[in-house]
Short mmCIF file of C-alpha atoms and ligand atoms in Angstrom, two decimals:
data_model
loop_
_atom_site.label_atom_id
_atom_site.label_comp_id
_atom_site.label_asym_id
_atom_site.label_seq_id
_atom_site.Cartn_x
_atom_site.Cartn_y
_atom_site.Cartn_z
CA MET W 15 118.54 53.67 17.91
CA ASP W 16 121.98 52.31 18.93
CA HIS W 17 124.04 55.42 19.13
CA ALA W 18 123.67 58.30 21.35
CA ALA W 19 124.83 61.08 19.36
CA PRO W 20 123.83 62.10 15.95
CA GLN W 21 125.24 60.64 13.03
CA PRO W 22 125.95 62.98 10.21
CA LEU W 23 126.23 61.68 6.57
CA ARG W 24 127.55 62.84 3.28
CA LEU W 25 127.54 60.51 0.08
CA ALA W 26 129.10 61.49 -2.99
CA ALA W 27 129.41 59.72 -6.63
CA PRO W 28 132.95 60.29 -7.76
CA ALA W 29 131.93 57.80 -10.76
CA PRO W 30 128.87 56.42 -12.22
CA LEU W 31 127.01 53.61 -10.03
CA SER W 32 127.26 50.15 -11.24
CA GLY W 33 126.68 46.93 -9.74
CA GLN W 34 123.88 44.29 -8.52
CA VAL W 35 122.24 44.55 -5.17
CA ALA W 36 119.29 43.39 -3.24
CA VAL W 37 117.43 45.40 -0.79
CA PRO W 38 116.12 44.36 2.52
CA GLY W 39 112.66 42.84 3.01
CA ASP W 40 109.45 44.75 2.59
CA LYS W 41 108.44 46.76 5.78
CA SER W 42 104.75 46.66 5.36
CA ILE W 43 104.73 42.87 4.66
CA SER W 44 107.29 42.08 7.42
CA HIS W 45 104.76 43.60 10.19
CA ARG W 46 102.12 41.73 9.04
CA ALA W 47 103.83 38.44 8.83
CA LEU W 48 104.78 38.80 12.38
CA MET W 49 101.38 39.77 13.79
CA LEU W 50 99.58 37.12 11.90
CA SER W 51 102.01 34.21 12.64
CA ALA W 52 101.61 35.54 16.46
CA LEU W 53 97.94 35.14 16.04
CA ALA W 54 98.06 31.64 14.05
CA VAL W 55 97.88 28.40 16.11
CA GLY W 56 101.28 26.56 15.65
CA GLN W 57 104.91 27.52 14.18
CA SER W 58 105.23 29.84 11.39
CA ARG W 59 108.62 30.57 9.76
CA ILE W 60 109.54 33.86 8.02
CA GLU W 61 112.13 34.21 5.33
CA GLY W 62 113.58 37.81 4.33
CA LEU W 63 112.03 39.58 7.17
CA LEU W 64 112.97 43.15 7.49
CA GLU W 65 115.29 43.35 10.21
CA GLY W 66 115.07 47.24 10.88
CA GLU W 67 113.88 49.00 14.04
CA ASP W 68 110.26 49.32 13.09
CA VAL W 69 110.02 45.84 12.40
CA LEU W 70 111.68 44.81 15.64
CA ALA W 71 109.47 46.97 17.40
CA THR W 72 106.62 45.05 16.27
CA ALA W 73 108.31 41.77 17.15
CA ALA W 74 108.77 43.04 20.73
CA ALA W 75 105.24 44.08 21.30
CA MET W 76 104.13 40.46 20.02
CA ARG W 77 106.42 38.88 22.07
CA ALA W 78 105.24 41.03 25.19
CA MET W 79 101.78 39.83 24.40
CA GLY W 80 102.71 36.22 24.61
CA ALA W 81 104.00 35.10 21.21
CA THR W 82 107.50 33.39 20.79
CA ILE W 83 109.57 34.65 18.45
CA GLU W 84 113.25 33.73 17.64
CA ARG W 85 115.70 34.23 14.73
CA ASP W 86 117.47 30.84 13.75
CA ALA W 87 121.27 30.97 12.60
CA ALA W 88 120.22 30.85 8.81
CA GLY W 89 117.97 34.24 9.56
CA VAL W 90 114.93 32.67 9.11
CA TRP W 91 112.32 33.80 11.90
CA ILE W 92 110.40 31.28 13.85
CA VAL W 93 107.08 32.47 15.47
CA SER W 94 104.87 30.39 17.87
CA GLY W 95 101.24 31.97 17.76
CA VAL W 96 98.97 32.11 20.68
CA GLY W 97 95.71 32.08 18.66
CA VAL W 98 93.42 34.75 17.50
CA GLY W 99 91.73 35.62 21.07
CA GLY W 100 94.93 34.63 22.84
CA LEU W 101 96.88 37.79 23.46
CA LEU W 102 98.04 38.06 26.96
CA GLN W 103 98.24 41.46 28.87
CA PRO W 104 101.62 42.97 28.50
CA ALA W 105 103.63 43.87 31.57
CA THR W 106 104.90 47.01 30.56
CA ALA W 107 104.02 49.77 27.89
CA LEU W 108 104.77 48.90 24.40
CA ASP W 109 107.35 51.05 23.00
CA MET W 110 106.67 51.58 19.23
CA GLY W 111 109.91 53.73 18.38
CA ASN W 112 109.20 55.30 15.54
CA SER W 113 106.82 53.33 13.90
CA GLY W 114 103.25 54.47 12.65
CA THR W 115 102.45 51.11 10.98
CA SER W 116 103.27 49.16 14.45
CA THR W 117 101.25 51.35 16.72
CA ARG W 118 98.02 51.63 14.53
CA LEU W 119 97.98 47.88 13.47
CA LEU W 120 98.48 46.96 17.06
CA MET W 121 95.87 49.35 18.26
CA GLY W 122 93.55 47.19 16.31
CA LEU W 123 94.79 43.96 17.30
CA VAL W 124 94.47 45.09 21.17
CA ALA W 125 90.98 46.58 20.62
CA SER W 126 89.38 43.08 20.24
CA HIS W 127 91.41 41.65 22.89
CA ALA W 128 91.13 41.46 26.86
CA VAL W 129 94.02 43.51 26.91
CA THR W 130 94.65 47.17 28.01
CA ALA W 131 97.93 48.33 26.71
CA THR W 132 99.97 51.59 26.74
CA PHE W 133 101.59 52.75 23.31
CA ILE W 134 104.50 55.16 23.47
CA GLY W 135 107.12 56.31 20.87
CA ASP W 136 109.55 58.69 20.02
CA ALA W 137 109.32 62.30 19.27
CA SER W 138 108.46 61.91 15.49
CA LEU W 139 105.47 59.23 16.31
CA SER W 140 104.09 61.16 19.19
CA LYS W 141 102.89 64.01 16.81
CA ARG W 142 101.22 61.83 14.65
CA PRO W 143 97.28 61.83 14.52
CA MET W 144 95.75 58.68 15.97
CA GLY W 145 92.24 59.69 15.74
CA ARG W 146 92.02 58.03 12.46
CA VAL W 147 92.14 54.56 14.17
CA ILE W 148 90.47 55.67 17.76
CA GLU W 149 87.24 56.68 16.07
CA PRO W 150 86.49 53.39 14.39
CA LEU W 151 88.01 51.26 17.00
CA SER W 152 85.77 53.03 19.52
CA ARG W 153 82.78 52.22 17.64
CA MET W 154 83.92 48.55 17.74
CA GLY W 155 83.98 48.86 21.53
CA ALA W 156 87.33 49.76 22.56
CA ALA W 157 88.14 52.57 24.96
CA PHE W 158 90.92 54.79 24.67
CA THR W 159 92.96 57.60 26.70
CA ALA W 160 95.20 59.41 24.47
CA SER W 161 97.47 62.52 24.84
CA PRO W 162 95.85 65.84 23.50
CA GLY W 163 95.43 65.83 19.91
CA ASP W 164 94.79 61.75 19.67
CA ARG W 165 98.40 61.53 20.03
CA LEU W 166 100.68 59.02 21.92
CA PRO W 167 101.28 57.97 24.41
CA LEU W 168 97.85 56.32 24.53
CA MET W 169 96.32 53.61 26.26
CA VAL W 170 93.80 51.19 24.85
CA ARG W 171 91.34 48.75 26.59
CA GLY W 172 90.15 45.99 24.50
CA LEU W 173 86.43 44.75 24.30
CA VAL W 174 85.81 41.05 24.26
CA PRO W 175 83.50 40.33 22.43
CA ALA W 176 83.97 43.42 20.24
CA VAL W 177 81.19 44.61 17.76
CA PRO W 178 81.39 44.40 14.29
CA ILE W 179 81.04 47.55 12.25
CA GLN W 180 80.77 48.89 8.64
CA TYR W 181 83.15 51.68 8.09
CA ARG W 182 84.11 53.63 4.95
CA LEU W 183 87.62 54.84 5.21
CA PRO W 184 87.70 58.87 5.24
CA VAL W 185 91.63 58.76 4.37
CA ALA W 186 93.02 56.75 2.09
CA SER W 187 95.07 54.79 4.74
CA ALA W 188 96.28 50.92 4.66
CA GLN W 189 97.24 51.26 8.10
CA VAL W 190 93.59 52.39 9.11
CA LYS W 191 92.26 49.63 7.11
CA SER W 192 94.53 46.95 8.42
CA ALA W 193 93.75 48.06 12.02
CA LEU W 194 90.30 47.45 11.55
CA LEU W 195 90.79 43.99 10.10
CA LEU W 196 93.01 43.04 12.59
CA ALA W 197 90.47 44.02 15.17
CA GLY W 198 87.91 41.96 13.32
CA LEU W 199 89.72 38.86 13.40
CA ASN W 200 88.46 38.07 17.12
CA THR W 201 85.20 40.06 16.59
CA PRO W 202 82.07 38.07 16.00
CA GLY W 203 80.42 38.64 12.50
CA ILE W 204 81.36 40.47 9.64
CA THR W 205 83.72 43.59 9.70
CA GLU W 206 83.21 45.39 6.53
CA ILE W 207 85.38 48.26 5.21
CA VAL W 208 84.61 50.29 2.03
CA GLU W 209 87.91 51.68 0.61
CA PRO W 210 87.02 54.59 -1.74
CA VAL W 211 90.56 54.81 -3.08
CA PRO W 212 92.64 51.37 -3.08
CA THR W 213 95.35 51.33 -0.99
CA ARG W 214 98.19 48.82 -0.39
CA ASP W 215 96.36 45.20 -0.16
CA HIS W 216 99.11 43.17 2.06
CA SER W 217 96.80 42.72 4.98
CA GLU W 218 93.99 41.15 2.51
CA ARG W 219 96.70 39.04 0.78
CA MET W 220 98.21 37.65 3.76
CA LEU W 221 95.06 37.31 5.90
CA ARG W 222 93.68 34.92 3.14
CA GLY W 223 97.19 33.08 3.00
CA PHE W 224 96.60 32.39 6.71
CA GLY W 225 93.16 30.92 6.16
CA ALA W 226 91.04 33.61 7.07
CA ASP W 227 87.62 34.13 5.56
CA LEU W 228 87.94 37.47 3.72
CA THR W 229 86.34 38.65 0.44
CA VAL W 230 87.08 42.00 -1.57
CA GLU W 231 84.72 43.36 -4.37
CA THR W 232 85.22 46.15 -6.35
CA GLU W 233 82.16 48.34 -7.04
CA ASP W 234 81.52 50.28 -10.26
CA ALA W 235 83.32 53.28 -9.23
CA GLY W 236 86.56 51.66 -8.26
CA ALA W 237 85.69 51.39 -4.63
CA ARG W 238 86.98 48.38 -2.72
CA VAL W 239 84.35 46.49 -0.26
CA ILE W 240 86.41 44.45 1.99
CA ARG W 241 84.49 41.71 4.46
CA LEU W 242 86.04 39.87 6.96
CA THR W 243 84.56 37.13 9.04
CA GLY W 244 85.53 36.64 12.56
CA GLU W 245 86.19 34.90 14.81
CA ALA W 246 89.09 33.67 12.67
CA GLU W 247 91.25 30.46 12.80
CA LEU W 248 94.76 31.45 11.45
CA ARG W 249 96.83 28.44 10.25
CA PRO W 250 100.82 28.73 10.61
CA GLN W 251 102.44 29.49 7.31
CA GLN W 252 105.45 29.73 5.37
CA VAL W 253 106.28 33.44 4.55
CA VAL W 254 108.79 34.56 2.32
CA VAL W 255 108.86 38.53 2.25
CA PRO W 256 109.94 40.31 -1.04
CA GLY W 257 112.37 42.92 -1.37
CA ASP W 258 110.95 46.51 -0.39
CA PRO W 259 110.07 48.48 -3.46
CA SER W 260 110.11 51.80 -1.03
CA SER W 261 113.78 51.13 -0.06
CA ALA W 262 114.65 50.07 -3.69
CA ALA W 263 113.57 53.40 -4.82
CA PHE W 264 116.46 55.19 -3.39
CA PRO W 265 119.24 53.18 -5.24
CA ALA W 266 116.95 53.13 -8.43
CA VAL W 267 116.46 56.95 -8.23
CA ALA W 268 120.21 57.19 -7.73
CA ALA W 269 121.18 55.24 -10.80
CA LEU W 270 118.86 57.48 -13.01
CA LEU W 271 120.45 60.58 -12.00
CA VAL W 272 124.01 59.73 -11.77
CA PRO W 273 125.23 59.95 -15.45
CA GLY W 274 126.56 56.79 -16.75
CA SER W 275 125.19 54.43 -14.24
CA GLU W 276 123.58 50.83 -14.52
CA VAL W 277 122.35 49.20 -11.76
CA VAL W 278 120.24 45.78 -11.00
CA ILE W 279 118.13 45.79 -7.98
CA GLU W 280 117.10 41.92 -7.25
CA ASN W 281 113.78 40.71 -5.81
CA VAL W 282 111.76 43.91 -5.69
CA GLY W 283 108.05 43.67 -4.83
CA LEU W 284 106.05 45.03 -7.53
CA ASN W 285 102.51 44.99 -6.01
CA PRO W 286 100.41 47.42 -8.19
CA THR W 287 99.13 49.12 -4.91
CA ARG W 288 103.07 49.92 -4.17
CA ALA W 289 104.75 50.41 -7.56
CA GLY W 290 103.52 53.65 -8.50
CA LEU W 291 106.98 55.23 -8.42
CA TYR W 292 108.36 53.07 -10.96
CA THR W 293 105.48 53.59 -13.29
CA LEU W 294 105.63 57.49 -12.94
CA LEU W 295 109.43 57.49 -13.29
CA ARG W 296 109.06 55.59 -16.64
CA ALA W 297 106.58 58.19 -17.75
CA MET W 298 109.06 60.71 -16.94
CA GLY W 299 111.60 58.66 -19.40
CA GLY W 300 113.33 56.84 -16.72
CA ASP W 301 115.07 53.57 -18.18
CA ILE W 302 113.84 50.96 -15.83
CA ALA W 303 113.23 47.13 -16.98
CA PHE W 304 111.35 44.57 -15.07
CA GLU W 305 113.57 41.54 -15.56
CA ASN W 306 112.61 37.80 -14.52
CA PRO W 307 109.06 38.62 -13.15
CA ARG W 308 107.84 35.93 -10.67
CA GLU W 309 106.05 35.38 -7.45
CA ALA W 310 107.21 35.40 -3.93
CA GLY W 311 104.92 34.96 -1.12
CA GLY W 312 101.93 35.77 -3.04
CA GLU W 313 103.32 39.00 -4.37
CA PRO W 314 104.72 39.67 -7.70
CA VAL W 315 108.37 40.55 -7.64
CA ALA W 316 111.22 41.44 -10.58
CA ASP W 317 114.53 42.39 -10.88
CA LEU W 318 114.62 46.17 -11.59
CA ARG W 319 117.67 47.03 -14.14
CA VAL W 320 118.01 50.76 -14.11
CA ARG W 321 120.19 53.03 -16.25
CA ALA W 322 121.13 56.72 -16.01
CA SER W 323 118.22 58.63 -17.82
CA THR W 324 117.08 62.21 -18.92
CA LEU W 325 114.01 62.62 -16.97
CA SER W 326 111.30 65.09 -17.85
CA GLY W 327 109.13 66.73 -15.54
CA ILE W 328 105.39 65.40 -14.92
CA GLU W 329 102.01 66.11 -13.40
CA VAL W 330 101.55 63.33 -11.09
CA PRO W 331 98.49 61.80 -11.59
CA PRO W 332 96.36 61.90 -8.39
CA ALA W 333 95.19 58.40 -8.95
CA LEU W 334 98.75 56.85 -8.56
CA ALA W 335 99.51 58.65 -5.25
CA PRO W 336 98.37 55.98 -2.86
CA SER W 337 100.61 53.35 -4.74
CA MET W 338 103.37 55.99 -4.09
CA ILE W 339 102.60 57.52 -1.08
CA ASP W 340 105.95 56.61 0.68
CA GLU W 341 108.03 57.56 -2.50
CA PHE W 342 107.31 61.20 -2.82
CA PRO W 343 110.49 62.64 -0.69
CA ILE W 344 112.74 60.58 -3.51
CA LEU W 345 110.28 61.58 -6.26
CA PHE W 346 110.77 65.07 -5.70
CA VAL W 347 114.66 64.63 -5.84
CA ALA W 348 114.27 63.16 -9.12
CA ALA W 349 112.07 66.30 -10.11
CA ALA W 350 114.53 68.56 -8.91
CA LEU W 351 116.99 67.37 -11.71
CA ALA W 352 114.47 66.85 -14.65
CA GLN W 353 113.79 68.83 -17.45
CA GLY W 354 110.85 71.04 -16.82
CA ARG W 355 108.08 71.29 -14.38
CA THR W 356 107.01 68.48 -12.07
CA VAL W 357 103.40 69.13 -10.12
CA ALA W 358 102.61 66.93 -7.37
CA ARG W 359 99.45 67.87 -5.29
CA GLY W 360 96.63 66.48 -3.42
CA LEU W 361 99.22 65.03 -1.04
CA GLU W 362 97.86 66.46 2.50
CA GLU W 363 98.98 62.89 3.89
CA LEU W 364 102.76 63.77 3.28
CA ARG W 365 102.19 66.40 6.26
CA VAL W 366 101.40 63.85 8.80
CA LYS W 367 104.10 61.22 7.85
CA GLU W 368 107.54 60.58 10.23
CA SER W 369 107.79 64.32 9.37
CA ASP W 370 105.72 66.71 7.56
CA ARG W 371 107.48 65.70 4.11
CA ILE W 372 106.12 68.53 2.10
CA ALA W 373 107.58 71.15 4.18
CA VAL W 374 110.82 69.42 5.10
CA MET W 375 111.48 68.52 1.39
CA ALA W 376 110.60 72.07 0.16
CA GLU W 377 113.01 73.38 2.87
CA GLY W 378 115.84 71.13 2.19
CA LEU W 379 115.74 71.09 -1.59
CA ARG W 380 115.67 74.98 -1.68
CA ALA W 381 118.58 74.91 0.69
CA ILE W 382 120.78 72.90 -2.05
CA GLY W 383 119.73 74.85 -4.70
CA ALA W 384 116.55 73.63 -6.28
CA ARG W 385 113.77 75.68 -7.27
CA VAL W 386 110.75 74.25 -5.30
CA GLU W 387 107.27 76.08 -4.55
CA GLU W 388 105.46 74.57 -1.50
CA VAL W 389 101.76 74.68 -1.87
CA GLU W 390 99.14 73.58 1.00
CA ASP W 391 98.75 69.95 -0.64
CA GLY W 392 102.01 69.26 -2.39
CA LEU W 393 105.19 70.90 -4.42
CA VAL W 394 105.60 72.61 -7.64
CA ILE W 395 109.29 71.64 -8.71
CA ASP W 396 111.16 73.56 -11.82
CA GLY W 397 113.91 71.04 -12.41
CA SER W 398 117.38 71.73 -13.38
CA GLY W 399 117.59 69.54 -16.53
CA GLY W 400 120.36 67.60 -15.29
CA THR W 401 122.53 70.11 -14.22
CA PRO W 402 124.00 69.14 -10.78
CA LEU W 403 122.46 71.07 -7.81
CA ALA W 404 124.49 73.44 -6.10
CA GLY W 405 124.43 71.54 -2.64
CA GLY W 406 126.85 72.87 0.17
CA ALA W 407 124.12 72.85 2.93
CA THR W 408 123.36 70.72 5.78
CA VAL W 409 119.65 69.40 5.87
CA ALA W 410 117.66 68.13 8.82
CA ALA W 411 116.17 64.65 8.55
CA HIS W 412 113.72 65.32 11.50
CA LEU W 413 113.69 61.63 12.45
CA ASP W 414 112.54 60.68 8.83
CA HIS W 415 114.44 57.75 7.46
CA ARG W 416 113.02 58.60 4.07
CA ILE W 417 114.27 62.30 4.26
CA ALA W 418 117.58 61.28 5.31
CA MET W 419 117.82 58.72 2.23
CA SER W 420 116.35 61.08 -0.32
CA PHE W 421 119.14 63.81 0.70
CA ALA W 422 121.91 61.46 0.69
CA VAL W 423 120.79 60.56 -2.96
CA ALA W 424 120.50 64.21 -3.66
CA GLY W 425 124.14 64.79 -2.55
CA LEU W 426 125.26 62.25 -5.37
CA VAL W 427 124.24 64.85 -8.06
CA SER W 428 125.41 68.18 -6.47
CA ARG W 429 128.57 70.02 -6.72
CA ALA W 430 129.01 70.59 -3.38
CA PRO W 431 128.53 68.00 -0.45
CA VAL W 432 124.75 67.44 1.13
CA THR W 433 125.03 66.89 4.72
CA ILE W 434 122.47 65.21 6.47
CA ASP W 435 122.27 65.94 10.00
CA ASP W 436 121.52 62.40 11.44
CA ALA W 437 121.23 59.55 9.52
CA ARG W 438 120.29 57.34 12.69
CA PRO W 439 116.63 57.22 11.30
CA ILE W 440 117.48 55.21 8.36
CA ALA W 441 117.96 52.09 10.39
CA THR W 442 114.13 52.09 11.00
CA SER W 443 113.33 50.51 7.35
CA PHE W 444 116.95 50.12 5.69
CA PRO W 445 119.78 49.60 8.10
CA GLN W 446 122.04 48.37 5.05
CA PHE W 447 121.23 51.64 3.04
CA ILE W 448 124.81 53.06 3.40
CA GLY W 449 127.04 49.82 2.60
CA LEU W 450 124.45 49.26 -0.30
CA MET W 451 125.08 52.67 -2.15
CA GLU W 452 129.14 52.21 -1.27
CA SER W 453 128.78 48.90 -3.13
CA LEU W 454 127.48 50.56 -5.99
CA GLY W 455 130.04 53.09 -5.80
CA ALA W 456 129.19 55.83 -3.58
CA GLU W 457 131.45 57.35 -1.39
CA ARG W 458 131.22 58.71 2.13
CA GLY W 459 132.33 62.04 2.83
CA LEU W 460 135.66 62.06 4.25
CA ASP W 461 135.32 64.66 6.91
CA VAL W 462 131.99 62.98 8.54
CA ALA W 463 132.54 60.30 11.17
CA ALA W 464 132.08 56.78 9.71
C1 S3P E 30 101.58 51.30 5.57
C2 S3P E 30 100.82 52.15 4.95
C3 S3P E 30 101.10 53.55 4.51
C4 S3P E 30 102.64 54.09 4.40
C5 S3P E 30 103.23 53.31 5.42
C6 S3P E 30 103.24 51.96 5.84
C7 S3P E 30 101.37 50.16 5.88
O1 S3P E 30 100.55 54.39 5.50
O2 S3P E 30 102.69 55.42 4.43
O3 S3P E 30 104.70 53.41 5.40
O4 S3P E 30 102.01 49.19 6.02
O5 S3P E 30 100.00 49.89 5.80
P1 S3P E 30 98.93 54.96 5.30
O6 S3P E 30 98.27 53.89 5.06
O7 S3P E 30 98.88 55.78 6.83
O8 S3P E 30 99.00 56.07 4.09
#
């Protein structure tokens, strides 16, 4: 983070939100584009890369392991890869900052290379469980020395050749799936992953795009079987990264909640494994139109036109959860303003994200006057029916970008200001967030330093 001191934030909406904006590139796709480009033989170009701290941590790590990565004057990222099997020993520890995706995916890459790497991260990342990747990667032959509880700092010693495995994912996690696929790239034979509940499939799409031999079969019960043949040769590509639907969620919910608003968010990725929030908000009565549907970089995209709406509470279908796993904090804000009760359960995974998103959202929402009951695996929220929340509290972001942005949006529909204690984590995924909200008509609190 750039600033040494916490940066408090308050946003208010003195008038309806309006305007047309574009959100930055998709975080998940940006990480994968850098990693696969760094493993291809030759030069790849990446347009629309998210220049957030998490993705920059991935870029720094790939450089430390031999790739050449530069940004040209037009903002296109040019990557010269080392080839699968060609990663070099990094000279110092790999600093993953706040990024769980960088950590878990890179642990997979290192696991099948002749590399020993130490991973370190910030206080939030150092609390997050890594056993979910350590366990299957150990079966492939990598050796790990981790901090107690399978946490960072940790060291990985890769094995060459690694051993291909067949693995059924015990948690619905695209990060675990992707770590194994990346490990499988430099592993002779077929790495097979069974995914009982489908999660985001950017790795599969992009691996195919880079020329890997990867198949996906859907079984009768809906499980997906993914088979990757190593040792793969990846061909350099031109990647176009679509706008991040997880970032678009914040201005979209803001436009739904601030009366009289109408906002267009351009070029939003709507891969079905990511678009669950929009399906759910529409089912709650949200006026969200998908305009100009098209393809960008092998992913479906559209422009979202969002108009202020009266929302109704809903029981979140468990099957939708993986496709909106990062959007629950902002959904909870929408639910706090909806009419009636919203029940969101089966969400244990939210407790091990950048913060414990169940506890942190329950506490923050209650502090600003929402009616929220915390249960073991989710929240039950009785909405205000559109009446602004009381506000008038300071909410701790706990080093979690999505908590900070969610409460900034809640502040737009509260009577007294909502202060976020520290907005710096927003730069991990959406550095332009505050400026974008201001361009739609939001105003920063006057008594908080700019
Ligand atoms: C991600 C997968 C999700 C998501 C994270 C990004 C990815 O995590 O929460 O923000 O890029 O693969 P899990 O796969 O652990 O649920």
